[in-house]
């Protein structure tokens, strides 16, 4: 079967060439090459402008009078392209398609937008080709980002996203929309103007939000609509040149978290009120108990001194036990009064703005007051305090360290000499154990009181700071069980924390951390 060229066009080549070279698209004119039976086998290039060089990979002059099978070595690509041109020539109808094409083995290939038009002679067609590789790459990148964004946003619990274009129409929406919208379904708002999808009573506010976001502003706020409490972000989306092209609205349903927060706040308020009532009750009860206790003590003294001769040994033992119980109760009442009188954090904050306390002076005063017990136990107290003045209340801080030193001496075996070391230094917030209200950017005074006493089991660390909690019987070690509770309260009043490190029979170390400025959270 032979192949012959069955015709040629009557196109004035010079005029066509001059005009087509000015086109922004590649323009090529093809004529059919048929076999002896009249069937199209390939096409010959009759005319090509300069832009067509992108499609062929060679100069436009080099392709003239060449057939497609001579120009392109890839049969699969050539088959698709040849079939498309043949269909247009034989049917007389235009065709449009996008085609990925590689003109030669060394070319990586490109995407082209092809328009094929018949010339009306049943033999020829004109093909316009535009390189759209950059556009296709951008579309693929945008599609990938869109899929990623939609996947991520759909996986975040209780979140919905709405994207609005520059003409204020909704391009993208997912998740269950808040009660701000007429419909909660994201599918029902797509393609509509955002104002038409928002309830009338909120439209004015959202015109301002969207309008200002298109001007480059962003907004973050909480609001509530239709039973929802929402955390909202409205802000601009910019292109690579920095121009605002879209607005993104992100809604996160925080209704449950808000309800929990409100419940917690109510519980906290109730707890504070209960604490205030208990403190007042403790103060009044302790104060009122002192009077009958003084009478019991007075009558006991009267029995002991004036009627001792009338009492046998058992009676004198009873009086002695009564006096001992009265003394213990008197100490308990005094400690309870001290605990009840400790200033609350809110009241203390104003004092801390003005008062600077010398921890060294406090320590010296405490050691002077404890001189008797120190000599009785032959205790050795060593201090290495390198602290400056710290903000706080001198009375409370004195109570704090006196309780710690007293415990360090007291909770030592009777046959053991108490050794107590007191150290103080400044530390950064990042070195302080985690606690509520910690300020990592602040400096803290770290004061440690270490002893060689009986120690504390780790499972009792939390228990020892509770009110009236005792780990030992009164016959072993005297005390009311209020001392460490008072220490904890003083430290917390000052915006700090206290921690313990101990093992049974290996001594105990209490670490006190006091902030070097008044924490904002305790200032009303």
PDB file of C-alpha atoms in Angstrom, residues 257-406:
ATOM      1  CA  UNK A 257     -15.210  23.407  77.551  1.00  0.00           C
ATOM      2  CA  UNK A 258     -17.023  26.672  78.350  1.00  0.00           C
ATOM      3  CA  UNK A 259     -19.669  24.847  80.379  1.00  0.00           C
ATOM      4  CA  UNK A 260     -16.969  22.994  82.277  1.00  0.00           C
ATOM      5  CA  UNK A 261     -15.128  26.248  82.876  1.00  0.00           C
ATOM      6  CA  UNK A 262     -18.298  27.897  84.189  1.00  0.00           C
ATOM      7  CA  UNK A 263     -18.993  24.903  86.427  1.00  0.00           C
ATOM      8  CA  UNK A 264     -15.421  24.961  87.694  1.00  0.00           C
ATOM      9  CA  UNK A 265     -15.658  28.695  88.357  1.00  0.00           C
ATOM     10  CA  UNK A 266     -18.876  28.230  90.336  1.00  0.00           C
ATOM     11  CA  UNK A 267     -17.310  25.383  92.291  1.00  0.00           C
ATOM     12  CA  UNK A 268     -14.229  27.498  92.928  1.00  0.00           C
ATOM     13  CA  UNK A 269     -16.364  30.397  94.146  1.00  0.00           C
ATOM     14  CA  UNK A 270     -18.325  28.038  96.383  1.00  0.00           C
ATOM     15  CA  UNK A 271     -15.070  26.571  97.681  1.00  0.00           C
ATOM     16  CA  UNK A 272     -13.643  30.004  98.424  1.00  0.00           C
ATOM     17  CA  UNK A 273     -16.822  30.971 100.247  1.00  0.00           C
ATOM     18  CA  UNK A 274     -16.708  27.710 102.189  1.00  0.00           C
ATOM     19  CA  UNK A 275     -13.059  28.306 103.058  1.00  0.00           C
ATOM     20  CA  UNK A 276     -13.839  31.813 104.268  1.00  0.00           C
ATOM     21  CA  UNK A 277     -16.679  30.460 106.401  1.00  0.00           C
ATOM     22  CA  UNK A 278     -14.466  27.716 107.808  1.00  0.00           C
ATOM     23  CA  UNK A 279     -11.684  30.187 108.558  1.00  0.00           C
ATOM     24  CA  UNK A 280     -14.117  32.467 110.364  1.00  0.00           C
ATOM     25  CA  UNK A 281     -15.567  29.520 112.246  1.00  0.00           C
ATOM     26  CA  UNK A 282     -12.098  28.271 113.204  1.00  0.00           C
ATOM     27  CA  UNK A 283     -11.111  31.709 114.462  1.00  0.00           C
ATOM     28  CA  UNK A 284     -14.298  32.234 116.471  1.00  0.00           C
ATOM     29  CA  UNK A 285     -14.378  28.666 117.790  1.00  0.00           C
ATOM     30  CA  UNK A 286     -10.719  28.749 118.787  1.00  0.00           C
ATOM     31  CA  UNK A 287     -11.096  32.109 120.451  1.00  0.00           C
ATOM     32  CA  UNK A 288     -14.222  31.037 122.364  1.00  0.00           C
ATOM     33  CA  UNK A 289     -12.610  27.756 123.432  1.00  0.00           C
ATOM     34  CA  UNK A 290      -9.788  29.554 125.207  1.00  0.00           C
ATOM     35  CA  UNK A 291     -11.983  30.839 128.030  1.00  0.00           C
ATOM     36  CA  UNK A 292     -13.372  27.456 129.240  1.00  0.00           C
ATOM     37  CA  UNK A 293      -9.921  25.967 128.698  1.00  0.00           C
ATOM     38  CA  UNK A 294      -8.385  28.585 130.977  1.00  0.00           C
ATOM     39  CA  UNK A 295     -10.927  27.633 133.660  1.00  0.00           C
ATOM     40  CA  UNK A 296     -10.102  23.930 133.318  1.00  0.00           C
ATOM     41  CA  UNK A 297      -6.411  24.766 133.616  1.00  0.00           C
ATOM     42  CA  UNK A 298      -7.043  27.026 136.646  1.00  0.00           C
ATOM     43  CA  UNK A 299      -9.097  24.380 138.463  1.00  0.00           C
ATOM     44  CA  UNK A 300      -6.424  21.814 137.650  1.00  0.00           C
ATOM     45  CA  UNK A 301      -3.743  24.085 139.119  1.00  0.00           C
ATOM     46  CA  UNK A 302      -5.944  24.600 142.205  1.00  0.00           C
ATOM     47  CA  UNK A 303      -6.343  20.848 142.681  1.00  0.00           C
ATOM     48  CA  UNK A 304      -2.638  20.280 142.123  1.00  0.00           C
ATOM     49  CA  UNK A 305      -1.438  22.907 144.598  1.00  0.00           C
ATOM     50  CA  UNK A 306      -4.097  23.271 147.310  1.00  0.00           C
ATOM     51  CA  UNK A 307      -5.603  19.800 147.434  1.00  0.00           C
ATOM     52  CA  UNK A 308      -2.624  17.635 146.551  1.00  0.00           C
ATOM     53  CA  UNK A 309      -2.510  16.309 150.138  1.00  0.00           C
ATOM     54  CA  UNK A 310      -6.109  15.119 149.884  1.00  0.00           C
ATOM     55  CA  UNK A 311      -5.470  13.141 146.701  1.00  0.00           C
ATOM     56  CA  UNK A 312      -3.976   9.702 146.553  1.00  0.00           C
ATOM     57  CA  UNK A 313      -1.471   8.731 143.879  1.00  0.00           C
ATOM     58  CA  UNK A 314      -4.220   7.777 141.401  1.00  0.00           C
ATOM     59  CA  UNK A 315      -5.983  11.109 141.927  1.00  0.00           C
ATOM     60  CA  UNK A 316      -2.759  13.067 141.393  1.00  0.00           C
ATOM     61  CA  UNK A 317      -2.154  11.096 138.172  1.00  0.00           C
ATOM     62  CA  UNK A 318      -5.632  12.026 136.952  1.00  0.00           C
ATOM     63  CA  UNK A 319      -4.978  15.716 137.664  1.00  0.00           C
ATOM     64  CA  UNK A 320      -1.630  15.475 135.866  1.00  0.00           C
ATOM     65  CA  UNK A 321      -3.271  13.856 132.846  1.00  0.00           C
ATOM     66  CA  UNK A 322      -5.966  16.559 132.832  1.00  0.00           C
ATOM     67  CA  UNK A 323      -3.304  19.302 132.891  1.00  0.00           C
ATOM     68  CA  UNK A 324      -1.364  17.641 130.084  1.00  0.00           C
ATOM     69  CA  UNK A 325      -4.521  17.384 127.987  1.00  0.00           C
ATOM     70  CA  UNK A 326      -5.301  21.050 128.670  1.00  0.00           C
ATOM     71  CA  UNK A 327      -1.776  22.062 127.616  1.00  0.00           C
ATOM     72  CA  UNK A 328      -2.086  20.075 124.379  1.00  0.00           C
ATOM     73  CA  UNK A 329      -5.459  21.595 123.660  1.00  0.00           C
ATOM     74  CA  UNK A 330      -4.105  25.064 124.368  1.00  0.00           C
ATOM     75  CA  UNK A 331      -1.251  24.476 121.876  1.00  0.00           C
ATOM     76  CA  UNK A 332      -3.731  23.142 119.325  1.00  0.00           C
ATOM     77  CA  UNK A 333      -5.948  26.205 119.685  1.00  0.00           C
ATOM     78  CA  UNK A 334      -2.992  28.569 119.310  1.00  0.00           C
ATOM     79  CA  UNK A 335      -1.869  26.758 116.153  1.00  0.00           C
ATOM     80  CA  UNK A 336      -5.394  26.769 114.776  1.00  0.00           C
ATOM     81  CA  UNK A 337      -5.672  30.493 115.430  1.00  0.00           C
ATOM     82  CA  UNK A 338      -2.366  31.052 113.651  1.00  0.00           C
ATOM     83  CA  UNK A 339      -3.589  29.072 110.654  1.00  0.00           C
ATOM     84  CA  UNK A 340      -6.926  30.914 110.562  1.00  0.00           C
ATOM     85  CA  UNK A 341      -5.215  34.318 110.758  1.00  0.00           C
ATOM     86  CA  UNK A 342      -2.924  33.739 107.781  1.00  0.00           C
ATOM     87  CA  UNK A 343      -3.688  36.397 105.186  1.00  0.00           C
ATOM     88  CA  UNK A 344      -5.336  35.256 101.956  1.00  0.00           C
ATOM     89  CA  UNK A 345      -3.399  35.587  98.653  1.00  0.00           C
ATOM     90  CA  UNK A 346      -5.523  38.527  97.460  1.00  0.00           C
ATOM     91  CA  UNK A 347      -4.913  40.491 100.626  1.00  0.00           C
ATOM     92  CA  UNK A 348      -1.228  39.581 100.720  1.00  0.00           C
ATOM     93  CA  UNK A 349      -0.553  40.720  97.155  1.00  0.00           C
ATOM     94  CA  UNK A 350      -0.938  44.405  98.044  1.00  0.00           C
ATOM     95  CA  UNK A 351       1.460  44.043 100.964  1.00  0.00           C
ATOM     96  CA  UNK A 352       4.019  42.273  98.783  1.00  0.00           C
ATOM     97  CA  UNK A 353       4.146  45.232  96.423  1.00  0.00           C
ATOM     98  CA  UNK A 354       5.755  47.255  99.221  1.00  0.00           C
ATOM     99  CA  UNK A 355       7.383  44.855 101.713  1.00  0.00           C
ATOM    100  CA  UNK A 356      10.808  43.305 101.168  1.00  0.00           C
ATOM    101  CA  UNK A 357      11.839  40.791 103.781  1.00  0.00           C
ATOM    102  CA  UNK A 358      15.334  39.656 104.712  1.00  0.00           C
ATOM    103  CA  UNK A 359      15.352  35.878 104.995  1.00  0.00           C
ATOM    104  CA  UNK A 360      18.646  36.054 106.881  1.00  0.00           C
ATOM    105  CA  UNK A 361      17.140  38.334 109.544  1.00  0.00           C
ATOM    106  CA  UNK A 362      14.168  35.996 109.875  1.00  0.00           C
ATOM    107  CA  UNK A 363      16.480  33.017 110.297  1.00  0.00           C
ATOM    108  CA  UNK A 364      18.547  34.790 112.964  1.00  0.00           C
ATOM    109  CA  UNK A 365      15.396  35.665 114.935  1.00  0.00           C
ATOM    110  CA  UNK A 366      14.104  32.088 114.727  1.00  0.00           C
ATOM    111  CA  UNK A 367      17.404  30.619 115.917  1.00  0.00           C
ATOM    112  CA  UNK A 368      17.329  32.990 118.887  1.00  0.00           C
ATOM    113  CA  UNK A 369      13.778  31.910 119.769  1.00  0.00           C
ATOM    114  CA  UNK A 370      14.679  28.220 119.461  1.00  0.00           C
ATOM    115  CA  UNK A 371      17.844  28.555 121.508  1.00  0.00           C
ATOM    116  CA  UNK A 372      16.478  26.466 124.402  1.00  0.00           C
ATOM    117  CA  UNK A 373      15.376  23.478 122.296  1.00  0.00           C
ATOM    118  CA  UNK A 374      18.580  23.685 120.259  1.00  0.00           C
ATOM    119  CA  UNK A 375      20.662  23.364 123.431  1.00  0.00           C
ATOM    120  CA  UNK A 376      18.429  20.674 124.909  1.00  0.00           C
ATOM    121  CA  UNK A 377      18.884  18.477 121.819  1.00  0.00           C
ATOM    122  CA  UNK A 378      22.487  19.592 121.215  1.00  0.00           C
ATOM    123  CA  UNK A 379      21.366  20.371 117.667  1.00  0.00           C
ATOM    124  CA  UNK A 380      23.808  21.621 115.062  1.00  0.00           C
ATOM    125  CA  UNK A 381      22.385  24.260 112.691  1.00  0.00           C
ATOM    126  CA  UNK A 382      24.414  25.292 109.653  1.00  0.00           C
ATOM    127  CA  UNK A 383      23.346  28.038 107.273  1.00  0.00           C
ATOM    128  CA  UNK A 384      24.539  29.040 103.832  1.00  0.00           C
ATOM    129  CA  UNK A 385      22.054  31.736 102.899  1.00  0.00           C
ATOM    130  CA  UNK A 386      23.061  33.846  99.889  1.00  0.00           C
ATOM    131  CA  UNK A 387      19.652  35.369  99.267  1.00  0.00           C
ATOM    132  CA  UNK A 388      18.711  39.012  98.779  1.00  0.00           C
ATOM    133  CA  UNK A 389      15.521  40.519 100.114  1.00  0.00           C
ATOM    134  CA  UNK A 390      12.381  38.696  98.975  1.00  0.00           C
ATOM    135  CA  UNK A 391       8.889  40.197  98.600  1.00  0.00           C
ATOM    136  CA  UNK A 392       6.431  38.925 101.178  1.00  0.00           C
ATOM    137  CA  UNK A 393       4.910  39.164 104.615  1.00  0.00           C
ATOM    138  CA  UNK A 394       7.506  38.901 107.407  1.00  0.00           C
ATOM    139  CA  UNK A 395       5.091  37.366 109.946  1.00  0.00           C
ATOM    140  CA  UNK A 396       4.001  34.585 107.606  1.00  0.00           C
ATOM    141  CA  UNK A 397       7.521  33.831 106.382  1.00  0.00           C
ATOM    142  CA  UNK A 398       8.723  33.666 109.978  1.00  0.00           C
ATOM    143  CA  UNK A 399       5.960  31.151 110.761  1.00  0.00           C
ATOM    144  CA  UNK A 400       6.942  29.118 107.663  1.00  0.00           C
ATOM    145  CA  UNK A 401      10.624  28.707 108.519  1.00  0.00           C
ATOM    146  CA  UNK A 402      10.063  28.338 112.254  1.00  0.00           C
ATOM    147  CA  UNK A 403       7.766  25.388 111.600  1.00  0.00           C
ATOM    148  CA  UNK A 404      10.300  23.779 109.239  1.00  0.00           C
ATOM    149  CA  UNK A 405      13.209  24.226 111.661  1.00  0.00           C
ATOM    150  CA  UNK A 406      11.188  23.012 114.648  1.00  0.00           C
TER     151      UNK A 406
END
